[in-house]
Amino acid sequence: MTELDFAGPIAQEFESGMLRSLSLTRMTFASGGVTIEFTAHELFPGRFRLHVPLPLRPHDRLWDLYDDLATDVVEWTRWGIAVPLREAHDAQALSGRRGEDGVMTLQMP
C-alpha cells in the first residue's frame, strides 16, 4: 500500500463521513504516516493537526491495532483515522496549547 491509497478515503471522511462537521485543510504524508490539518467551526472551534501512523499492508501490527476486522483501506480509514481524530479533537481541544502558527497539535488517543 502507498500513501495515496489513504488520500481519497481520508478526504471522503471529511466530505461525507464521520468528519463532515470538520473542514480538511491539508494532508501531508511523511514519517510513516499522515499529518492531517483541519478546522473545527462548531464544537471546540479552531485549527488543529494530528499525525496518524499508517500501516504498510493490511493486517500488519498497526492495521490490526486499530481495526483487525477491516477488509479494505476505506473501512480501515474510518476506524484507524476518523474515529481517533474525532476522539482526539473532542478530548484535547480545550486543554492543548496552540503553536506559533495558531494550530493546536493533538495526540493520537
Coordinates of C-alpha atoms in Angstrom, one line a residue:
M1 CA 0.0 0.0 0.0
T2 CA 1.1 3.5 -0.7
E3 CA 0.2 6.8 1.0
L4 CA -2.0 7.6 -2.0
D5 CA -4.2 4.7 -1.1
F6 CA -5.3 6.6 2.0
A7 CA -5.7 10.1 0.5
G8 CA -9.1 9.5 -1.1
P9 CA -10.7 7.7 1.9
I10 CA -9.4 10.4 4.3
A11 CA -10.9 13.2 2.1
Q12 CA -14.1 11.2 1.9
E13 CA -14.4 11.1 5.7
F14 CA -14.3 14.9 5.7
E15 CA -16.7 15.3 2.8
S16 CA -19.5 13.0 3.8
G17 CA -18.3 10.6 6.5
M18 CA -17.7 10.8 10.2
L19 CA -15.7 14.0 10.0
R20 CA -18.1 16.0 7.8
S21 CA -18.6 18.7 10.6
L22 CA -14.8 19.5 10.2
S23 CA -13.0 21.1 7.3
L24 CA -9.9 19.4 5.9
T25 CA -7.1 22.0 5.4
R26 CA -4.2 19.8 4.4
M27 CA -2.8 16.3 4.4
T28 CA 1.0 15.8 4.5
F29 CA 2.4 12.3 4.1
A30 CA 5.7 11.8 5.9
S31 CA 7.4 9.9 8.7
G32 CA 5.4 6.7 8.1
G33 CA 2.1 8.4 8.4
V34 CA -0.1 11.4 7.5
T35 CA -0.4 14.7 9.3
I36 CA -3.9 16.0 8.9
E37 CA -4.6 19.6 9.5
F38 CA -8.3 20.6 9.9
T39 CA -10.6 23.3 11.1
A40 CA -13.5 22.9 13.5
H41 CA -16.2 25.5 13.2
E42 CA -18.8 24.3 15.8
L43 CA -17.9 22.3 18.9
F44 CA -14.5 23.3 20.1
P45 CA -13.7 25.6 17.2
G46 CA -10.1 26.2 16.0
R47 CA -7.4 24.9 13.8
F48 CA -5.8 21.5 14.6
R49 CA -3.3 19.0 13.4
L50 CA -2.9 15.3 14.2
H51 CA -0.2 12.9 12.9
V52 CA -1.6 9.4 12.3
P53 CA 0.7 6.5 11.6
L54 CA -0.2 4.4 8.5
P55 CA 0.0 0.6 8.2
L56 CA 2.3 -0.7 5.5
R57 CA -0.1 -3.5 4.5
P58 CA -3.4 -5.0 5.5
H59 CA -3.3 -6.8 8.8
D60 CA 0.2 -5.7 9.8
R61 CA 0.6 -4.8 13.5
L62 CA -0.6 -1.2 13.1
W63 CA -3.6 -2.2 10.9
D64 CA -4.7 -4.8 13.5
L65 CA -4.2 -2.4 16.4
Y66 CA -7.0 -0.1 15.1
D67 CA -9.3 -2.5 13.2
D68 CA -8.3 -6.1 12.8
L69 CA -11.6 -6.8 11.1
A70 CA -11.3 -4.2 8.3
T71 CA -11.1 -5.7 4.9
D72 CA -10.0 -2.6 2.9
V73 CA -8.4 0.8 3.2
V74 CA -11.8 2.6 3.2
E75 CA -13.0 0.7 6.2
W76 CA -9.7 0.9 8.0
T77 CA -9.6 4.7 7.4
R78 CA -12.9 5.0 9.3
W79 CA -11.6 3.2 12.4
G80 CA -7.9 3.9 12.2
I81 CA -8.1 7.6 11.3
A82 CA -11.5 9.1 11.5
V83 CA -12.5 7.7 14.9
P84 CA -9.2 8.5 16.6
L85 CA -9.1 12.0 15.1
R86 CA -12.6 12.7 16.4
E87 CA -11.7 11.4 19.8
A88 CA -8.5 13.4 19.9
H89 CA -10.4 16.6 19.0
D90 CA -13.2 16.1 21.5
A91 CA -10.9 15.2 24.3
Q92 CA -7.9 17.6 23.8
A93 CA -9.3 20.7 22.0
L94 CA -9.8 22.6 25.2
S95 CA -6.7 21.6 27.1
G96 CA -4.0 21.9 24.5
R97 CA -1.8 24.8 23.5
R98 CA -1.6 26.4 20.2
G99 CA 1.7 26.7 18.3
E100 CA 3.1 30.0 16.9
D101 CA 1.1 29.3 13.8
G102 CA -2.2 29.2 15.7
V103 CA -2.6 25.4 15.1
M104 CA -3.1 23.1 18.1
T105 CA -1.3 19.7 17.7
L106 CA -3.3 16.9 19.0
Q107 CA -2.0 13.4 20.1
M108 CA -3.4 10.1 18.9
P109 CA -5.6 8.6 21.7

